[in-house]
Coordinates of C-alpha atoms and ligand atoms in Angstrom, one line a residue:
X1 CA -32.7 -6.7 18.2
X2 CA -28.8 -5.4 17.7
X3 CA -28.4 -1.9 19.3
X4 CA -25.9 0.1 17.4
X5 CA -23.4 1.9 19.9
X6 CA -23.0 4.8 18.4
X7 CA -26.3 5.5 17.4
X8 CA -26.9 4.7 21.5
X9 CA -24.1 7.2 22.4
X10 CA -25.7 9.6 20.3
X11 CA -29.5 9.0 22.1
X12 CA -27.4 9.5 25.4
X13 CA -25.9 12.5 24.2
X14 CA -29.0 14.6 23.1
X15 CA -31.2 13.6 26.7
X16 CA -28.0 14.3 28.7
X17 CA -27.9 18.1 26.8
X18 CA -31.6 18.5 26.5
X19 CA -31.7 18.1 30.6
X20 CA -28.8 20.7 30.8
X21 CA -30.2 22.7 29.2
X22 CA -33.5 22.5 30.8
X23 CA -31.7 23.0 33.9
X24 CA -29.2 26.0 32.9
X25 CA -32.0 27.8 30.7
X26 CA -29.3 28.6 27.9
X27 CA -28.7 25.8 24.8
X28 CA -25.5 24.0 25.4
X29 CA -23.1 22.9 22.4
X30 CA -23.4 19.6 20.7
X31 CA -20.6 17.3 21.8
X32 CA -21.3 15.7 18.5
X33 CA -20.2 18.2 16.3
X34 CA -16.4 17.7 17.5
X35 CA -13.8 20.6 16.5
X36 CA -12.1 18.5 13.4
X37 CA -9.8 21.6 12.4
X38 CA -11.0 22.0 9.2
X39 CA -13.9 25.3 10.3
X40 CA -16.5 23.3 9.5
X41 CA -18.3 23.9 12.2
X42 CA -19.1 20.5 13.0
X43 CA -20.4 20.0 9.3
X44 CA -17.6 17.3 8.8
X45 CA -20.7 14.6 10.3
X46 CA -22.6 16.3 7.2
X47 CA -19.6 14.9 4.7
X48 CA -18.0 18.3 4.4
X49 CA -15.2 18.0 1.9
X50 CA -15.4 13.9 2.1
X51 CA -15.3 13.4 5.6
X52 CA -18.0 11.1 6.6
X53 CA -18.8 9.8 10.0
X54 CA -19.8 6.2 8.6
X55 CA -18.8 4.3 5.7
X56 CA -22.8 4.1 4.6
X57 CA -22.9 7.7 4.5
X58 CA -19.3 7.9 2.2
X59 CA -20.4 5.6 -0.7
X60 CA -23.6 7.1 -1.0
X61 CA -21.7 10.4 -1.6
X62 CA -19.7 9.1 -3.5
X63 CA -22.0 7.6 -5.4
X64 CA -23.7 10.4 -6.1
X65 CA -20.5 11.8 -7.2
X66 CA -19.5 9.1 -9.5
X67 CA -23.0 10.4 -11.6
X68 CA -21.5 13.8 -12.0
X69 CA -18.2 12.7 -12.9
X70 CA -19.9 10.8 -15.9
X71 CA -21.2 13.8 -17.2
X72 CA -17.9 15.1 -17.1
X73 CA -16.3 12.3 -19.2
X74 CA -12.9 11.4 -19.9
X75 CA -11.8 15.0 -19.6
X76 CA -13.3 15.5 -16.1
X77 CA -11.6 12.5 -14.8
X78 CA -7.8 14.0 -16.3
X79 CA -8.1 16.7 -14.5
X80 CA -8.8 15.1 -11.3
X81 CA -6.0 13.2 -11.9
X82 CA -3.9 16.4 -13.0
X83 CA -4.6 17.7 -9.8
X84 CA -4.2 14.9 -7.8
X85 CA -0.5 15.2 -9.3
X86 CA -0.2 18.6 -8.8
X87 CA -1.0 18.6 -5.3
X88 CA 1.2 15.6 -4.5
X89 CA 4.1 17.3 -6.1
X90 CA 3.2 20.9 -4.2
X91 CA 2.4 19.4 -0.7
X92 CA 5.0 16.6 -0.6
X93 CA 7.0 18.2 2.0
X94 CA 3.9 18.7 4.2
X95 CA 2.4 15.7 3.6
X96 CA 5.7 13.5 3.9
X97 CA 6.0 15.7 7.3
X98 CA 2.2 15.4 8.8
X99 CA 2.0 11.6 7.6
X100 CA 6.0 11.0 9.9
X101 CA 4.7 12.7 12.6
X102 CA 1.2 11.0 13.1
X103 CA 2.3 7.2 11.8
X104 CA 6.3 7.7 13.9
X105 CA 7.6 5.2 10.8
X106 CA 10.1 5.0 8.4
X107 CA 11.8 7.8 7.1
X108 CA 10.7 11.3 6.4
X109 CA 13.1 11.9 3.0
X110 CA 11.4 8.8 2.1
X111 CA 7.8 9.5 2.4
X112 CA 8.3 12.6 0.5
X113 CA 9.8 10.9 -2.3
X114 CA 7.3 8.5 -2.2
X115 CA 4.4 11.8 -2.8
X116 CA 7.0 13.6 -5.0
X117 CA 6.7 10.0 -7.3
X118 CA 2.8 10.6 -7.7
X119 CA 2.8 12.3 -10.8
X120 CA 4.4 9.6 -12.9
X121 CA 1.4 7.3 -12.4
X122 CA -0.4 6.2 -15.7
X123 CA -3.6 8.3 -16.1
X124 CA -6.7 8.1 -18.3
X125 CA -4.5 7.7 -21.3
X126 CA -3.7 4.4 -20.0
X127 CA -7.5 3.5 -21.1
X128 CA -7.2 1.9 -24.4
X129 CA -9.9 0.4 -26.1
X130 CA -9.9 -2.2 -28.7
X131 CA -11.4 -2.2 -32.0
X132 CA -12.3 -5.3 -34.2
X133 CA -13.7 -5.2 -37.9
X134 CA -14.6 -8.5 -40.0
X135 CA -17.1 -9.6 -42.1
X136 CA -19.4 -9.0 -39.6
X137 CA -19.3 -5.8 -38.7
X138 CA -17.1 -3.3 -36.1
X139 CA -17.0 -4.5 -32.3
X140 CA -15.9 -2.4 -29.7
X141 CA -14.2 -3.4 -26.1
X142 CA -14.3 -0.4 -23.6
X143 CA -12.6 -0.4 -20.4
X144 CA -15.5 1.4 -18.4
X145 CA -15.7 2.1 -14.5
X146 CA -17.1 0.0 -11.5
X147 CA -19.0 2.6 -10.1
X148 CA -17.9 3.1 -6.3
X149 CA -14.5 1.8 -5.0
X150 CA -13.9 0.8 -1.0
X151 CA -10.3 1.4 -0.4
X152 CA -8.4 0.0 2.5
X153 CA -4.9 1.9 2.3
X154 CA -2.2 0.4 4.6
X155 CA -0.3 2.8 7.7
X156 CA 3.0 2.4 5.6
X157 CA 2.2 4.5 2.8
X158 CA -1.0 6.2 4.2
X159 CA -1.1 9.4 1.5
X160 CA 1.1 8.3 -1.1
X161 CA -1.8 4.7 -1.1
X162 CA -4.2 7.0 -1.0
X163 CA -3.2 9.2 -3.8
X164 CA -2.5 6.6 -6.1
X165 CA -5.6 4.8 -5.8
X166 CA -7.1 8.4 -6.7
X167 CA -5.2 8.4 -9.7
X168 CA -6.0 5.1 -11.3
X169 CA -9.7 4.7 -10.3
X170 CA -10.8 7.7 -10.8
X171 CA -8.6 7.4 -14.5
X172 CA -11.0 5.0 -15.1
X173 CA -14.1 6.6 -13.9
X174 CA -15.1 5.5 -10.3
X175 CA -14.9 7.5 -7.3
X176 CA -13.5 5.8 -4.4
X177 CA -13.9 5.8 -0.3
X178 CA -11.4 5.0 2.1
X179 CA -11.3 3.4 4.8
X180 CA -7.4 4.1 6.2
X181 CA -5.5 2.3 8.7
X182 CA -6.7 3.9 12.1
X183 CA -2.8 4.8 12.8
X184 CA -2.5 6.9 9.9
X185 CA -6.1 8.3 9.2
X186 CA -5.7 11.9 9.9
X187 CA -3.4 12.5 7.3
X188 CA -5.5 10.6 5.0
X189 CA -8.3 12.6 6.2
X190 CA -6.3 16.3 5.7
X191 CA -5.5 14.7 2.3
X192 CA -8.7 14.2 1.0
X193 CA -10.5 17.6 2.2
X194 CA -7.5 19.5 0.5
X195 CA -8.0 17.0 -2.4
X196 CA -12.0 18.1 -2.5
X197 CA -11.0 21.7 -2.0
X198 CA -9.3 21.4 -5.2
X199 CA -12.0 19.1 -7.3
X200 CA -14.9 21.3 -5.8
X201 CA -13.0 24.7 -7.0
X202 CA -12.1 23.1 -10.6
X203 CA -15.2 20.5 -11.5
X204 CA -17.3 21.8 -8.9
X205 CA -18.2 18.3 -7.4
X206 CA -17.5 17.3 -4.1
X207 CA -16.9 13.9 -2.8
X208 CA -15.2 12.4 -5.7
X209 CA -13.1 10.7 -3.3
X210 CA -14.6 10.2 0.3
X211 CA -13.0 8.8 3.9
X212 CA -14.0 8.0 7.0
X213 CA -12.9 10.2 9.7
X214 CA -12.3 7.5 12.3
X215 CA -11.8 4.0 10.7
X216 CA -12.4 1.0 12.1
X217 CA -13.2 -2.7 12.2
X218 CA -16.9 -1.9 12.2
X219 CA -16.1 0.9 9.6
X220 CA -14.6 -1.9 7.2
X221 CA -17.4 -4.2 7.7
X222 CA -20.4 -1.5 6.8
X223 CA -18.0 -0.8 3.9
X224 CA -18.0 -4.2 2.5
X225 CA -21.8 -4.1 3.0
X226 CA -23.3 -1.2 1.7
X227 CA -24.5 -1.9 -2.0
X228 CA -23.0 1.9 -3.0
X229 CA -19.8 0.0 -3.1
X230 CA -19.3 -2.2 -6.3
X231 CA -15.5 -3.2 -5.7
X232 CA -13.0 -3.2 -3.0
X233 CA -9.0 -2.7 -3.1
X234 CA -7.5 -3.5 -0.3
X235 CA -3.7 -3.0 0.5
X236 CA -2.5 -4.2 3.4
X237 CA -1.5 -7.8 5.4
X238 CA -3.2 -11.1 5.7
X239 CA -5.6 -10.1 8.0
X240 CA -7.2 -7.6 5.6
X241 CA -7.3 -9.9 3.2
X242 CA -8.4 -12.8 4.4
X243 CA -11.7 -10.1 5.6
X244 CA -11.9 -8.8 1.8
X245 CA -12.3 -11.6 0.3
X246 CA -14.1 -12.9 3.0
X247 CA -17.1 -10.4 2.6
X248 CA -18.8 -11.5 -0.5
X249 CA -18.1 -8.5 -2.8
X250 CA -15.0 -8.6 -5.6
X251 CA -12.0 -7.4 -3.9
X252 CA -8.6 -7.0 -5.4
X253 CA -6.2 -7.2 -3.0
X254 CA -2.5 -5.8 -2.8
X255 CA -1.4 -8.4 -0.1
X256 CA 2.0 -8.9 2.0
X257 CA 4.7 -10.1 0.7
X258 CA 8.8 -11.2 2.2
X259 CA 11.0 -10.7 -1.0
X260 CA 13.8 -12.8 -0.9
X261 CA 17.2 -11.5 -2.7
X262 CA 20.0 -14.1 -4.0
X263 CA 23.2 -13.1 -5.3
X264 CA 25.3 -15.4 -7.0
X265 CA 29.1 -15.7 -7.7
X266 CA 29.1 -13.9 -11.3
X267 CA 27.2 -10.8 -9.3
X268 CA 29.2 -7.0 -9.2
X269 CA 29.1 -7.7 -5.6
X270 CA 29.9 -3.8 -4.3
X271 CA 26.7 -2.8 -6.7
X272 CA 24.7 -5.7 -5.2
X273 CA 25.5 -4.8 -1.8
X274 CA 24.6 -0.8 -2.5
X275 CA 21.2 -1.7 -3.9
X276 CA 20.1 -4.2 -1.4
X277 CA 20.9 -1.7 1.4
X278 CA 19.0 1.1 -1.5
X279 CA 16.1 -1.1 -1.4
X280 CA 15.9 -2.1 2.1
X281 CA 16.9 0.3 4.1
X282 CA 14.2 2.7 1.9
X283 CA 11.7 4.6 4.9
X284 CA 13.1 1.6 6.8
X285 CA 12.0 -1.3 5.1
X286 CA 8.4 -0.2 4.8
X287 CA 8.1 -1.2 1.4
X288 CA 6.0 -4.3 0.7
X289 CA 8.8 -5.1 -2.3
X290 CA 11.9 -4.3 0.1
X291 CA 14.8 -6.7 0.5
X292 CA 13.8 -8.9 3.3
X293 CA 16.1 -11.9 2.8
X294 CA 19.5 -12.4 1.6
X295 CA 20.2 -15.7 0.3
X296 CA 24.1 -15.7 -1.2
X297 CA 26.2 -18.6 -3.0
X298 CA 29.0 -19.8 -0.5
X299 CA 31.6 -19.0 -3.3
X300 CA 31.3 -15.8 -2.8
X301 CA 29.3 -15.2 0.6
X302 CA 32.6 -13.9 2.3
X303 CA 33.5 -11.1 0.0
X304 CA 29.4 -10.3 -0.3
X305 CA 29.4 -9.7 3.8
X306 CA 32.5 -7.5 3.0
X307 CA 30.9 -5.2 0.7
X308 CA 27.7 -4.9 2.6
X309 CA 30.3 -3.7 5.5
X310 CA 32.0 -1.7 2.8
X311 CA 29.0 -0.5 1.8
X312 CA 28.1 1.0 4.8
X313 CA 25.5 -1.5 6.5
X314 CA 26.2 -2.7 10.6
X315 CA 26.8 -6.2 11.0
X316 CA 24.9 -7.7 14.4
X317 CA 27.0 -10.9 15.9
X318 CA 25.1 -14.0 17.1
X319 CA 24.5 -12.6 20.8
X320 CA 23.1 -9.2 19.3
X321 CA 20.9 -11.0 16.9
X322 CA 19.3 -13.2 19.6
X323 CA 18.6 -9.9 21.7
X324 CA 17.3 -7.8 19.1
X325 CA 14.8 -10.7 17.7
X326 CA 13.3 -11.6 21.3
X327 CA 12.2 -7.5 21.4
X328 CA 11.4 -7.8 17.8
X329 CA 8.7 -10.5 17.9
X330 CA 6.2 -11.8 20.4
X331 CA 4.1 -15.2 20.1
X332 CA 0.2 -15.0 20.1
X333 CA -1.5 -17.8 20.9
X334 CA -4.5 -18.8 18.7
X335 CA -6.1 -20.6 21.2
X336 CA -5.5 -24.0 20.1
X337 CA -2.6 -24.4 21.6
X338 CA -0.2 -23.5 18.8
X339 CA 0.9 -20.1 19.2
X340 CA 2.8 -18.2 15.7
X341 CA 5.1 -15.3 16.1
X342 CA 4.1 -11.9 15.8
X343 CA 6.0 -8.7 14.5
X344 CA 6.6 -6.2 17.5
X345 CA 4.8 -3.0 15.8
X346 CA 6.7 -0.7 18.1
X347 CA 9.8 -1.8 15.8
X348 CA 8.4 -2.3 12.3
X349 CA 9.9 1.2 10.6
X350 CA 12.5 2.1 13.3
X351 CA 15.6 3.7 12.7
X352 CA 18.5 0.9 12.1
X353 CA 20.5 2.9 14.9
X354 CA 17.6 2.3 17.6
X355 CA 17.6 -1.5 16.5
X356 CA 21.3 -2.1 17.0
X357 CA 20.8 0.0 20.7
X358 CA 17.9 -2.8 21.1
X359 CA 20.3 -5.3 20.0
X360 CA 22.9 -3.9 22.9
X361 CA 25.4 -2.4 20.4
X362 CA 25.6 1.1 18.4
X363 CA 25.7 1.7 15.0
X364 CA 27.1 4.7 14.0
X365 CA 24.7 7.6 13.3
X366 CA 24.6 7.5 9.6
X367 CA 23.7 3.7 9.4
X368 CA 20.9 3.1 7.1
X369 CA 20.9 -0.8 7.3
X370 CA 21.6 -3.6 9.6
X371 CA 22.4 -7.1 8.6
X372 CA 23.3 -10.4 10.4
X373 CA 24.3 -14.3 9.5
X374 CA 21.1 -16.3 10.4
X375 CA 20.2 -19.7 9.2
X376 CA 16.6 -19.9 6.6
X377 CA 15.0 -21.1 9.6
X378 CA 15.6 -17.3 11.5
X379 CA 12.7 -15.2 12.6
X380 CA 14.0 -12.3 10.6
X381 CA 13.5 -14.8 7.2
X382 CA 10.1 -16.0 7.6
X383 CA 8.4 -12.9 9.1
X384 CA 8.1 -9.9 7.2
X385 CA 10.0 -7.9 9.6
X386 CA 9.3 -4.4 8.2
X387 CA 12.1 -3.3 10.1
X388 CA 15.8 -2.7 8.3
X389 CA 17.7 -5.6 9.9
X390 CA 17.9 -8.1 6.9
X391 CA 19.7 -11.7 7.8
X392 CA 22.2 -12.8 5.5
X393 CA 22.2 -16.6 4.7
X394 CA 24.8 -19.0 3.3
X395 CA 23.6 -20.9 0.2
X396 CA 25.6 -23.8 -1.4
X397 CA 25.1 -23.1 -4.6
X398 CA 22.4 -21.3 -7.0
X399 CA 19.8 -24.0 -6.7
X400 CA 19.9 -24.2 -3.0
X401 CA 19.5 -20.2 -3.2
X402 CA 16.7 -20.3 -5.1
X403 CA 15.0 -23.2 -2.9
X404 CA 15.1 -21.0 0.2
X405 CA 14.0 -17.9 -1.7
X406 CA 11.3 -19.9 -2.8
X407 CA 10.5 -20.9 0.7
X408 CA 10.9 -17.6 2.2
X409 CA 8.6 -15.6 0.0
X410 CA 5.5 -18.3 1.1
X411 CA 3.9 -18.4 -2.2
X412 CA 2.3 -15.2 -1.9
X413 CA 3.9 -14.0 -5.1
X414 CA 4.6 -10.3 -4.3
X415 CA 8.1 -9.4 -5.1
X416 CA 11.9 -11.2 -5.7
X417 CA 15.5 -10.0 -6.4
X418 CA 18.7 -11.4 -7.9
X419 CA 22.4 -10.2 -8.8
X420 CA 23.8 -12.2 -11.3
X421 CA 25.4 -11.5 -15.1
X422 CA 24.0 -15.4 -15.5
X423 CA 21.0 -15.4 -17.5
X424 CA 20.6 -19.0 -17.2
X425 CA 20.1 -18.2 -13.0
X426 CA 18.1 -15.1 -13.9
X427 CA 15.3 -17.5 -15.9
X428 CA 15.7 -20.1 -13.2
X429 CA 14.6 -18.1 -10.1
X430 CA 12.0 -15.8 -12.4
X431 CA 10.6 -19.3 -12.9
X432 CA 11.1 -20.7 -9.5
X433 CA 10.0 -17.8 -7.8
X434 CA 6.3 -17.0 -10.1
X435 CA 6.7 -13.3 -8.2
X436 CA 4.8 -9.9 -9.8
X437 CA 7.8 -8.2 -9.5
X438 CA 10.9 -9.9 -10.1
X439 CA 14.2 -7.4 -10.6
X440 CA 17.4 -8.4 -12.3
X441 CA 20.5 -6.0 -10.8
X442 CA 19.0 -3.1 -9.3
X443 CA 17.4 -2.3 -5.7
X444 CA 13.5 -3.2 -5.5
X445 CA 12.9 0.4 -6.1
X446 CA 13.7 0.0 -9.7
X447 CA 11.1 -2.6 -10.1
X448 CA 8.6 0.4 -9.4
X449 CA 10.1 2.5 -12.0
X450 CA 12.7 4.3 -9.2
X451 CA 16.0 3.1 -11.3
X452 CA 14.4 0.9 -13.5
X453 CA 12.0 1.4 -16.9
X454 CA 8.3 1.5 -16.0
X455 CA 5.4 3.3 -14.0
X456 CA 5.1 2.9 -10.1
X457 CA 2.0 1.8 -8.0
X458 CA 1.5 1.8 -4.4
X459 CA -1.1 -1.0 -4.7
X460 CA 0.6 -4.7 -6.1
X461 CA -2.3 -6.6 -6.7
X462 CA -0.2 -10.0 -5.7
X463 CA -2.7 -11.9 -4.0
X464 CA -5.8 -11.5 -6.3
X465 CA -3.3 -11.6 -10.0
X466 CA -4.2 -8.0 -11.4
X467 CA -0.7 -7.1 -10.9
X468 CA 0.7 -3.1 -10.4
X469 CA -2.5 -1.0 -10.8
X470 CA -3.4 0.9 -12.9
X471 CA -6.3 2.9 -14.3
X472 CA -7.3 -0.4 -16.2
X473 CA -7.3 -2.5 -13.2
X474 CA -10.3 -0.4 -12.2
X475 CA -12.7 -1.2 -15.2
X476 CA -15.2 -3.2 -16.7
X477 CA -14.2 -4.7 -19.5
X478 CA -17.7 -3.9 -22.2
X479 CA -18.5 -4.9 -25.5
X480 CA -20.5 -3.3 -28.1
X481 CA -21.3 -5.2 -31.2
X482 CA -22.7 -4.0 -34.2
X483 CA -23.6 -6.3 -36.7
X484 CA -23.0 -6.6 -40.1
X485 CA -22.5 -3.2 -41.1
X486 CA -19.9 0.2 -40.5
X487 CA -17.1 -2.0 -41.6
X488 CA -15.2 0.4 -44.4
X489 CA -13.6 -2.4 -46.6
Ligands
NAD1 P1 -2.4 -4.0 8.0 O1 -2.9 -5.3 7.4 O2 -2.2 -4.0 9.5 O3 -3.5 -2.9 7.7 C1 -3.9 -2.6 6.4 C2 -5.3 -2.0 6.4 O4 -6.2 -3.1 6.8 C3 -5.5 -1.0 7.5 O5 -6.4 0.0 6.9 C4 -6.1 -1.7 8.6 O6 -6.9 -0.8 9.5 C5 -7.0 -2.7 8.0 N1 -7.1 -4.0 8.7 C6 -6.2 -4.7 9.3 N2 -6.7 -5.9 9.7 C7 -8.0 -5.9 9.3 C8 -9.1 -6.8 9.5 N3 -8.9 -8.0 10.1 N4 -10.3 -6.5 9.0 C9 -10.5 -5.3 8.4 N5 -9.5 -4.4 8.2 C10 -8.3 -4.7 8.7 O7 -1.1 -3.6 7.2 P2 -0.2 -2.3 7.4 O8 0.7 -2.6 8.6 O9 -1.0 -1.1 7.4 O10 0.6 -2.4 6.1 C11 1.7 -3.4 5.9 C12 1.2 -4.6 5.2 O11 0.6 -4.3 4.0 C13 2.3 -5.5 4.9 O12 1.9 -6.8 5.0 C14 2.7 -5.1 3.4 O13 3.3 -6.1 2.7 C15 1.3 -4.9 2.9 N6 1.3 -4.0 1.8 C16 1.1 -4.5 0.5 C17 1.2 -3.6 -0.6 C18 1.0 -4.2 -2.0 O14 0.9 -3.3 -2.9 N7 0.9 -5.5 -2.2 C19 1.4 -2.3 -0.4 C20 1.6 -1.8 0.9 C21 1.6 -2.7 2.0

């Protein structure tokens, strides 16, 4: 028989009192019920405002939510997702500051842009059914809801992950528990009570969206097990993945990804230079679509490393390079004797400033993004770094570029730039390179609607083919046929 620990700590916990208080004569307080800082009173192990203790406890809230939400209908769901907006836009300042100051990544201006960007989501109205009428009567596709959702939101866009994933499954009428990265989980957690605050005061149901207050492997795991749970997302690396998908239920997953950027000799080199630094440099290359990789035709690879310069980025020599990548990444053995190079997480979302004082240089103060000459071989091309140091290679010609892009991005068909007034090399690497996201002339921002036409998404669904959520992402395609008749011809 399998003892659970916590349930063990917990046995421990009410003897140890119970003895203390025999001894004392006067009750002692429950270490269980642990000051949260929400006055609960130790009602958060209770579920209080969507904070749940265990992931078994979260779906079936949130199952129970997900009835009431029915009864709601379409219009229930819009204004969730109306206040999920609202709040985003009202809080972003706060959230953008809680979420820096708990995760230390990226860039504060950036992770309130990221909330302030909420509000253009696609919402219920993105639900659109379609209608067939023949000889045979009327038929009727609906896009209608899973039930409960198990979210896994990543530590590089912890609220803004969270908030979108709101928006589009509950759109399409599911309710949703998280289980967030463990390094960015009490600004999730501060997120969703304010968020049920808000849903309990307007609908007057709680729990629409749930989290667990202190995530974990074992967290996950229960997730993927309970039967409350009738679909994951999950956005985050390979090793998530590889679990989701893993675990038996249908997960769609919003994977990793290492876009590559190539910039041929017909680009406006000072405006490829400004967006790529744009792009990468964005909350320090947190962005899963960021510019990782610059692959650049040798016609015109000397003028390109002048704009970059020009353009404000810090240029690391050979020496610098070497420093800077032996702090940046470690190698982890897997036990069979292979070992396979790690990013150093103390570096993923630094400042470019600390990396070139890593690197044994300084940048000056205002320096968003480093760059330096590396071969496609480099550490900094087939890791993605996270980190805004992107290497700069040397490419014959447009082919060539393309062929390392190719190789750079690993297949996993996230996200790819070019800057080029050639359509002919625009087709060839869209082609070549079978990315989601693919962005002709403008940072990777733009391919999220920041510069560029279209809605935005914090969750890619790259590895599993749905694409940028949306609401529909998070339905159930349904038919309902009705046969030979209510046609009106
Ligand atoms: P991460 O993989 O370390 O963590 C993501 C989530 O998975 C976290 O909640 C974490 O606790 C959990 N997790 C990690 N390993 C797990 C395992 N083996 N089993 C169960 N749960 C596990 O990623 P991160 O550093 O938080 O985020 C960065 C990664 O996410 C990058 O690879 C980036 O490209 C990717 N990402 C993708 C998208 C997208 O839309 N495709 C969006 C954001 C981030």
């Amino acid at each position: 028989m399998q003892i659970d620990e916590a349930v063990l700590k917990g046995v421990v916990a009410d003897v140890l009192r119970k003895l203390q208080e025999q001894a004392s004569g006067s009750p002692v307080a429950d270490s269980k019920k642990e000051d949260c800082g929400c006055s609960c009173d130790g009602a958060c192990s209770r579920g209080e405002l969507g904070v749940f203790q265990n992931a078994t406890d979260a779906a079936a809230a949130a199952k129970e939510a997900q009835k009431k939400l029915r009864k709601l209908g379409i219009e229930g769901r819009d204004k969730v997702v109306k206040i999920v907006k609202a709040t985003c836009a009202e809080k972003a300042v706060e959230w953008g500051e809680l979420e820096f100051a708990e995760t230390k990544i990226g860039r504060l201006e950036h992770k309130i842009a990221k909330l302030q960007g909420i509000p253009n989501l696609p919402g219920v109205e993105w639900l659109a059914p379609r209608g067939m009428s023949g000889d045979h009567g009327i038929t009727m596709e609906e896009n209608t809801p899973f039930g409960v959702i198990g979210a896994i939101t990543p530590v590089t866009h912890s609220i803004p992950t969270l908030s979108c994933n709101i928006v589009s499954m509950v759109a399409a009428g599911n309710t949703v528990v998280f289980n967030a990265h463990p390094g960015g989980a009490k600004c999730a957690v501060a997120a969703v009570r304010e968020y049920n605050k808000r849903f309990k005061a307007e609908l007057g149901i709680e729990n629409i969206a749930t989290i667990i207050e202190k995530p974990s492997l074992d967290s996950f795991n229960e997730l993927c097990a309970t039967p409350d749970v009738n679909l994951l997302c999950v956005t985050g690396g390979p090793g998530v993945v590889n679990a989701a998908m893993k675990s038996g239920k249908r997960a769609i997953c919003a994977g990793p990804g290492n876009p590559p950027v190539v910039v041929d000799d017909s680009a406006d080199l000072d405006k490829a230079a400004g967006d790529i630094i744009m792009g990468a440099a964005f909350d320090n290359n947190l962005l899963c679509i960021g510019e990782k990789q610059i692959f650049v035709v040798d016609k015109v690879y000397d003028q390109f490393i002048a704009a970059l310069k020009k353009a404000g980025a810090f240029q690391l020599n050979a020496a610098q390079l070497d420093r800077l990548t032996k702090v940046a990444f470690t190698f982890k053995g897997d036990g069979g004797g292979c070992s396979h190079p790690v990013v150093n997480r103390d570096l993923v979302g630094a400042d470019a400033t600390k990396l070139a004082e890593i690197a044994g240089t300084s940048a000056p103060a205002d320096t968003q993004m480093l760059f330096a000459e590396t071969d496609e071989g480099h550490l900094f091309v087939i890791e993605e770094q996270m980190m805004p140091m992107v290497p700069v290679i040397r490419a014959r010609d447009i082919d060539h570029a393309i062929e390392m892009a190719v190789k750079s991005e690993h297949g996993y068909k996230h996200s790819g730039m070019i800057h080029t007034l050639n359509v002919v090399n625009m087709g060839k690497m869209a082609r070549a390179l079978d990315t989601t996201l693919f962005v002709k002339n403008g940072a990777c921002v733009a391919g999220l609607g920041m510069g560029g036409e279209g809605y935005s998404s914090f969750s890619i669904a790259t590895t599993t083919g749905e694409g940028i959520t949306t609401p529909d992402t998070f339905t159930r395609r349904r038919r309902c046929v009705l046969v030979d008749n209510l046609q009106m011809y």
